[in-house]
mmCIF file of C-alpha atoms in Angstrom:
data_model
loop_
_atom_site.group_PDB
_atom_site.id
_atom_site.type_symbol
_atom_site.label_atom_id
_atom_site.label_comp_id
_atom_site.label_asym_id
_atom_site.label_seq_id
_atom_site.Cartn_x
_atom_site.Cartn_y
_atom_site.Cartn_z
ATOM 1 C CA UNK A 1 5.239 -6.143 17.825
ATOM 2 C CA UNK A 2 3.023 -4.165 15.993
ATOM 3 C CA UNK A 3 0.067 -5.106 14.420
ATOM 4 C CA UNK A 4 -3.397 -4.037 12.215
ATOM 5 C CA UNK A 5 -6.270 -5.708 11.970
ATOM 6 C CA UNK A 6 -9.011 -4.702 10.294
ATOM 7 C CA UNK A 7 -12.535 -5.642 10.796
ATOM 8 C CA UNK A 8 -16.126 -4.911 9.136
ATOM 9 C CA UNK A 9 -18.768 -6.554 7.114
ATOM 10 C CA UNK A 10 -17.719 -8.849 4.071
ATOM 11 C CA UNK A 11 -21.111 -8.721 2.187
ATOM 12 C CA UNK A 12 -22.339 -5.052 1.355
ATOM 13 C CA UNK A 13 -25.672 -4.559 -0.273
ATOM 14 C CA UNK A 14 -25.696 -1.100 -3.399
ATOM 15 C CA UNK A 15 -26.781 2.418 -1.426
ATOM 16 C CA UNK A 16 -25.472 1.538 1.851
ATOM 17 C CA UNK A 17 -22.991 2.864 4.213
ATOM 18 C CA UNK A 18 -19.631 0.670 4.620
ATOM 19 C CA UNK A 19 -17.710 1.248 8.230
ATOM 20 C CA UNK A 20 -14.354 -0.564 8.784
ATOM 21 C CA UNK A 21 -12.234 -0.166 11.744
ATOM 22 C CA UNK A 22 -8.711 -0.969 12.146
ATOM 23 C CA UNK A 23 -7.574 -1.882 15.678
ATOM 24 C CA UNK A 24 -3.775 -0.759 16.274
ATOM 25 C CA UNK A 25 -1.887 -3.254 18.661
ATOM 26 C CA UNK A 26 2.227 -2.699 20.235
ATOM 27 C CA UNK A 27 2.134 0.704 18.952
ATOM 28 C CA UNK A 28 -0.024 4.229 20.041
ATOM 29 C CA UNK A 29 -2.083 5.728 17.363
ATOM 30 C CA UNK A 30 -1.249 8.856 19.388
ATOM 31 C CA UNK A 31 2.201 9.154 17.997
ATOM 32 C CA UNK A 32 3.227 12.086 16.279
ATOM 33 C CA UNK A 33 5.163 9.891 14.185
ATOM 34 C CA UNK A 34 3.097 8.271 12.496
ATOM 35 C CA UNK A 35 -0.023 8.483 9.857
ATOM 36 C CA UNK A 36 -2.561 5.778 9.440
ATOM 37 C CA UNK A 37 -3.969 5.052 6.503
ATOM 38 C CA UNK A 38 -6.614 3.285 4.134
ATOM 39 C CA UNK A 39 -5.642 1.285 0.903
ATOM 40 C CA UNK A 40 -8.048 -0.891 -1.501
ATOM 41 C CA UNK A 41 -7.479 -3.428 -4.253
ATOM 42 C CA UNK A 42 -9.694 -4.383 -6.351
ATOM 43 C CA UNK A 43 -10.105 -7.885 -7.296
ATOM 44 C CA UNK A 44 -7.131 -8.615 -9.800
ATOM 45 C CA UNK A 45 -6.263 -5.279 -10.137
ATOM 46 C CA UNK A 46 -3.411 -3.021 -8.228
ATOM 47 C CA UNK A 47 -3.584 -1.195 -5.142
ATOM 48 C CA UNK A 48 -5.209 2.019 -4.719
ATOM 49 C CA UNK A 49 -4.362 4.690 -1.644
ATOM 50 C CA UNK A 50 -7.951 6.081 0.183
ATOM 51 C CA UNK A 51 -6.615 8.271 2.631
ATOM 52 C CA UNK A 52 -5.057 8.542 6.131
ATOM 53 C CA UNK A 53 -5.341 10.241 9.441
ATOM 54 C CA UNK A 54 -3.043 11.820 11.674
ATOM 55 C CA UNK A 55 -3.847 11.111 15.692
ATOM 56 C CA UNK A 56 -4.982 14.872 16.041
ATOM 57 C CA UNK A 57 -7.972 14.388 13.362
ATOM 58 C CA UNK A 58 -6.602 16.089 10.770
ATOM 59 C CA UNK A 59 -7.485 13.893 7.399
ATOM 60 C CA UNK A 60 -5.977 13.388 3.583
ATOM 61 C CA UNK A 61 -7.493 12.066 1.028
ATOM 62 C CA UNK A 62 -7.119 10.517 -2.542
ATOM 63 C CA UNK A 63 -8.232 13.794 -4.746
ATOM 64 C CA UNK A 64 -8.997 11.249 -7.450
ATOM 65 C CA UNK A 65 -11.720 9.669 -5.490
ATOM 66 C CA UNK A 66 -14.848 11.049 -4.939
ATOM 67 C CA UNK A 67 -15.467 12.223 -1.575
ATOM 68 C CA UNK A 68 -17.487 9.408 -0.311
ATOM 69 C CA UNK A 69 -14.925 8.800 2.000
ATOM 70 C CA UNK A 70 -14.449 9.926 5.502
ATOM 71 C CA UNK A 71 -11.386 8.801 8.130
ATOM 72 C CA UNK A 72 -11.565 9.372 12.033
ATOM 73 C CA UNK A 73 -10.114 8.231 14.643
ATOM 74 C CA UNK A 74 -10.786 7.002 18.078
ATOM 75 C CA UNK A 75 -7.351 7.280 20.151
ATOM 76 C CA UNK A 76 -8.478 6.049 23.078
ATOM 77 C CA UNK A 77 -9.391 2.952 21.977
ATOM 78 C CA UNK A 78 -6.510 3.139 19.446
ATOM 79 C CA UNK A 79 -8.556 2.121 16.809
ATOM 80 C CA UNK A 80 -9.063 4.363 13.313
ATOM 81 C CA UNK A 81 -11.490 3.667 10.922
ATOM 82 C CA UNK A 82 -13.258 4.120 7.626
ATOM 83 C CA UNK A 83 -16.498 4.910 6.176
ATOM 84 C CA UNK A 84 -18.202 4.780 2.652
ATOM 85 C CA UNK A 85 -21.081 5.639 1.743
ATOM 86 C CA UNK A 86 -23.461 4.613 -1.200
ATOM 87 C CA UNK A 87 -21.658 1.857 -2.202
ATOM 88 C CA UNK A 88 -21.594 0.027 -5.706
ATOM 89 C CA UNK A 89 -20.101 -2.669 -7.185
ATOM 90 C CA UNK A 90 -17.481 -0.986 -8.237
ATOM 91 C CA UNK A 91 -16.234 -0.525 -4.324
ATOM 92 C CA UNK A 92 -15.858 -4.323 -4.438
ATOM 93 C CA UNK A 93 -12.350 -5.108 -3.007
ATOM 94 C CA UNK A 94 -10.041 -6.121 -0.238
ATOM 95 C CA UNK A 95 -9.307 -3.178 1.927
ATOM 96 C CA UNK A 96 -5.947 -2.980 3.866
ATOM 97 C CA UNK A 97 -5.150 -0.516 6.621
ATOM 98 C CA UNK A 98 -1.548 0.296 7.782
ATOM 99 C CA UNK A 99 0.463 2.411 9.039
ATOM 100 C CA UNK A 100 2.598 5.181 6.777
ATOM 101 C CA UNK A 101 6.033 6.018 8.844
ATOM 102 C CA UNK A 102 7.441 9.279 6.815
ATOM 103 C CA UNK A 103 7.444 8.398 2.882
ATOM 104 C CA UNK A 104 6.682 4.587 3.571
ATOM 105 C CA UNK A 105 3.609 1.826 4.456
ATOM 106 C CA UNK A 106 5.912 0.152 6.777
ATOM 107 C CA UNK A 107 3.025 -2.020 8.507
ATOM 108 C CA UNK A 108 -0.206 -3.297 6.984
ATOM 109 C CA UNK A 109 -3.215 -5.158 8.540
ATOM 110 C CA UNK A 110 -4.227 -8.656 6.757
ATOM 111 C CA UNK A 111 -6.927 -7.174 4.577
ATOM 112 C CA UNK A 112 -10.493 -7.211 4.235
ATOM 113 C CA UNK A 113 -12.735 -8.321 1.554
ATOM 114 C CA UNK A 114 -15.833 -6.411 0.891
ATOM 115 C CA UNK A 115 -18.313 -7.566 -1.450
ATOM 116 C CA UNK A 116 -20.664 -5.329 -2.812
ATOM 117 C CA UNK A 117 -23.468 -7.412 -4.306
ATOM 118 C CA UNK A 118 -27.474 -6.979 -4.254
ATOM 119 C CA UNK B 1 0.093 14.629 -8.857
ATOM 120 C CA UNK B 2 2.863 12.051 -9.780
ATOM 121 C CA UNK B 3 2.084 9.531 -11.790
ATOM 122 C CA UNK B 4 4.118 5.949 -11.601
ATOM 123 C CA UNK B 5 4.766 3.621 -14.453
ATOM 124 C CA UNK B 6 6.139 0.375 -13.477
ATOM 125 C CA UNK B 7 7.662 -2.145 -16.661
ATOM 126 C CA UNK B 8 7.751 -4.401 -17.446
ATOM 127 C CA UNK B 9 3.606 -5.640 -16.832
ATOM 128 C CA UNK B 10 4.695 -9.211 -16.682
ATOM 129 C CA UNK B 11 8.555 -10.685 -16.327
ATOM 130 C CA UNK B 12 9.053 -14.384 -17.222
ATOM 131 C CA UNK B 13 12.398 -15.514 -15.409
ATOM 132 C CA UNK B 14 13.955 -18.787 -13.885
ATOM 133 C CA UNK B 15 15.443 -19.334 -10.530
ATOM 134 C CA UNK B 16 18.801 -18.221 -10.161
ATOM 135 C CA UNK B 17 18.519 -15.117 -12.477
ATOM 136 C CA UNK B 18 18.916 -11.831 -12.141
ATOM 137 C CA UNK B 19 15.681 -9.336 -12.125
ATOM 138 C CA UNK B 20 15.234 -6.380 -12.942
ATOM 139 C CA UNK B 21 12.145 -4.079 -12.226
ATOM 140 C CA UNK B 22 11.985 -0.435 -13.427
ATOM 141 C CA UNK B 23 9.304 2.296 -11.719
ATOM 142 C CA UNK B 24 9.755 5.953 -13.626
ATOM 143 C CA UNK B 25 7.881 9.145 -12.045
ATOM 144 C CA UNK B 26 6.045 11.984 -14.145
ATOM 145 C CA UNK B 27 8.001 14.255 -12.163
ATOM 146 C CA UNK B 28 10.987 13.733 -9.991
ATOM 147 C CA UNK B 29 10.402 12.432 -6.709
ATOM 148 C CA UNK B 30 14.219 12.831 -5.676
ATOM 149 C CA UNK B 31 14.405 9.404 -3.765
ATOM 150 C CA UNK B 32 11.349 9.495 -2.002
ATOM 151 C CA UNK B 33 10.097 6.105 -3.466
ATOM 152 C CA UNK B 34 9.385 2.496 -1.947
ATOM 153 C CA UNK B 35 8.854 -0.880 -3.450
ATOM 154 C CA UNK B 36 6.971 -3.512 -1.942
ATOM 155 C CA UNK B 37 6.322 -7.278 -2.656
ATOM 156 C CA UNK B 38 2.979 -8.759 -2.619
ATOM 157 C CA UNK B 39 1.903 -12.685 -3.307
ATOM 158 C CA UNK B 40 -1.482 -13.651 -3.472
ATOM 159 C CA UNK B 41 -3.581 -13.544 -0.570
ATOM 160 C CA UNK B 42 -1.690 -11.345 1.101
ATOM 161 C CA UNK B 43 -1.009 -7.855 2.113
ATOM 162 C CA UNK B 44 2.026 -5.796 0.577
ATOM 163 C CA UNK B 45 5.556 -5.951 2.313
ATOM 164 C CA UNK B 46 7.910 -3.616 2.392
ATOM 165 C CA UNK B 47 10.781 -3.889 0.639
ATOM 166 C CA UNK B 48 12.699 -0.789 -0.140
ATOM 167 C CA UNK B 49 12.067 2.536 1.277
ATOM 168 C CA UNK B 50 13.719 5.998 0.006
ATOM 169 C CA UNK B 51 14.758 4.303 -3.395
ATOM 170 C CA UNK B 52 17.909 2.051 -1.665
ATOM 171 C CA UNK B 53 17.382 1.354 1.840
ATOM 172 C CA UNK B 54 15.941 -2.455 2.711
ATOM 173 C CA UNK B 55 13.414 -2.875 5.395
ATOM 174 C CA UNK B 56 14.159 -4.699 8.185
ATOM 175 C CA UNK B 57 14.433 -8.462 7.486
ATOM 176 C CA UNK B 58 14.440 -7.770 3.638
ATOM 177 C CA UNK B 59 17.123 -10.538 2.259
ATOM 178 C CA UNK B 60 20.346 -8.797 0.806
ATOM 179 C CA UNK B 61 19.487 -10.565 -2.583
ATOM 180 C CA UNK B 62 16.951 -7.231 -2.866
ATOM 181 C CA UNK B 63 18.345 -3.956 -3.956
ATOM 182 C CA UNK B 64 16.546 -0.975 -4.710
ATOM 183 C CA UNK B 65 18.463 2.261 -6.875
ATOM 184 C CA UNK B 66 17.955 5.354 -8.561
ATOM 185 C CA UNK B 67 16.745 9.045 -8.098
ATOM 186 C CA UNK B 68 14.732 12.017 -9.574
ATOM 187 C CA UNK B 69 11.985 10.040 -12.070
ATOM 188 C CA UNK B 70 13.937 6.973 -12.658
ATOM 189 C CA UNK B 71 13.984 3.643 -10.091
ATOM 190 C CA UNK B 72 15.158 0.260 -10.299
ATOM 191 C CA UNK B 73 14.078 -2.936 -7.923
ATOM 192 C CA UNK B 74 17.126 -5.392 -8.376
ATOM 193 C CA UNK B 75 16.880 -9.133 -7.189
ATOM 194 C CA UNK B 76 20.035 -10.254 -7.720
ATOM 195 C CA UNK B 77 19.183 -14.206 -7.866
ATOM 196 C CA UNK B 78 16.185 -15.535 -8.148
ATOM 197 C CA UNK B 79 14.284 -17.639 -4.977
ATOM 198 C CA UNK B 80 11.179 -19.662 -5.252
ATOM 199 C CA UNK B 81 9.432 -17.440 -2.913
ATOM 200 C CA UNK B 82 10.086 -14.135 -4.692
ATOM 201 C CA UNK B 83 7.581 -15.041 -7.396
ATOM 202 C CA UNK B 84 4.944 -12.150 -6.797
ATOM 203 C CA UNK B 85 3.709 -8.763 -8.094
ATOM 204 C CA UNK B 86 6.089 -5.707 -7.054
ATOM 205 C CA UNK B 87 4.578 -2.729 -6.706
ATOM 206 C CA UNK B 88 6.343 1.158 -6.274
ATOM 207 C CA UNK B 89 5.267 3.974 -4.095
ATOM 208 C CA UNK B 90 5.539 7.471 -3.636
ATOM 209 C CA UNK B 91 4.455 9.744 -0.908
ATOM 210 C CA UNK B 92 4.258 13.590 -1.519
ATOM 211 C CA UNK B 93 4.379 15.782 1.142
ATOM 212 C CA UNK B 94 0.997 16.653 0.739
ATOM 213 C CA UNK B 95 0.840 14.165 1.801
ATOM 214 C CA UNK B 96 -0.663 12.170 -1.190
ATOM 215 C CA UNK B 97 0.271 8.116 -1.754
ATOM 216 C CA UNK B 98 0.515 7.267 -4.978
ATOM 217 C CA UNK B 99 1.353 3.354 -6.672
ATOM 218 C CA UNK B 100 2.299 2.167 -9.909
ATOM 219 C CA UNK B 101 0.337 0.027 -11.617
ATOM 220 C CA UNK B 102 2.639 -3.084 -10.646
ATOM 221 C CA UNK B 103 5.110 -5.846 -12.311
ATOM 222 C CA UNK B 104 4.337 -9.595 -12.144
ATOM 223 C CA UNK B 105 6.920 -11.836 -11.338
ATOM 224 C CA UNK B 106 6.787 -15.362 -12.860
ATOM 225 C CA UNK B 107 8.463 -18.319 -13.259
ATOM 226 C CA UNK B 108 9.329 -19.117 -16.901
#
């Protein structure tokens, strides 16, 4: 059975560097059918698509974001993960990776708040 | 890039009804488009993928239709647990993600 979980600090303070990994269990990141991806939410608010990663490297990202993001991925460990820099408040939200099969999200990990507070 | 406008914001019903979601593109999308159900606390599920086909273990009471720039999430009789927000989805083959705003389920 496949699962995501993702995992990284909760409590962020404003200027630093945010790294989240997602650990990929019952499937291989290595397949070539698959993307994995980065999604955030805001508190209250709807969800917003970051980016994903294909198991080669090659990266897509949210042109409406600014490009404070950056996606990699570690296949032998089968783990891909996320990091942020100079974070505000405004980055304050629960971030969900998962797994986009063709047009679809068809798994997601539990989510992970991050507070970004000084 | 596409933009997705899900309406109503908020729908009041009571158990037993009928519901009735709608998610319209910018542009069309032919039927690349997904719904998903999320309650609070938790992450999305999948619901619907390209525009009619349930995801596994999706009840049949869930029915997703349309093409081009025009969608429709039908739950055909309302359960206590599908009080939620409903989101809809499109991926380009960019590929770029893209999610409407959302509808909010409630109990009237």
């Amino acid at each position: 059975q496949l699962q995501l979980q993702e995992s990284g600090p909760g409590l962020m303070k404003p200027s630093e560097t945010l790294s989240l990994t997602c650990t990929v269990s019952g499937a291989s990141i290595s397949s070539s059918s698959f993307y994995w991806g980065w999604v955030r939410q805001p508190p209250g608010k709807g969800l917003q698509w970051i980016g994903s990663i294909f198991y080669s490297g090659s990266t897509y990202y949210n042109p409406s974001l600014k490009s404070r993001f950056t996606i990699s991925v570690d296949t032998s460990k089968n783990q891909f993960s996320l990091k942020l820099t100079s974070v505000t408040a405004a980055d304050t939200a629960v971030y969900y990776c998962a797994r986009e099969k063709g047009t679809k999200l068809d798994n997601w990990g539990q989510g992970t708040l991050v507070t970004v507070s000084s | 890039e596409i933009v997705l406008t899900q309406s109503p914001g908020t729908l009041s019903l009571s158990l037993g009804e009928r519901a009735t979601l709608s998610c319209r593109a910018s542009q069309s999308v032919s039927s690349s488009l997904a719904w998903y159900q999320q309650k609070p606390g938790q992450a999305p599920r999948l619901l619907i993928y390209d525009a009619s086909n349930r995801a596994t273990g999706i009840p049949a009471r869930f029915s997703g239709s349309g093409s081009g720039t025009d969608f429709t999430l039908t739950i055909s009789s309302l359960e206590p647990e599908d009080f939620a927000v409903y989101y809809c989805q499109h991926r380009s083959n960019w590929p770029l993600v893209t999610f409407g705003q959302g509808t909010r389920l409630e109990i009237k």
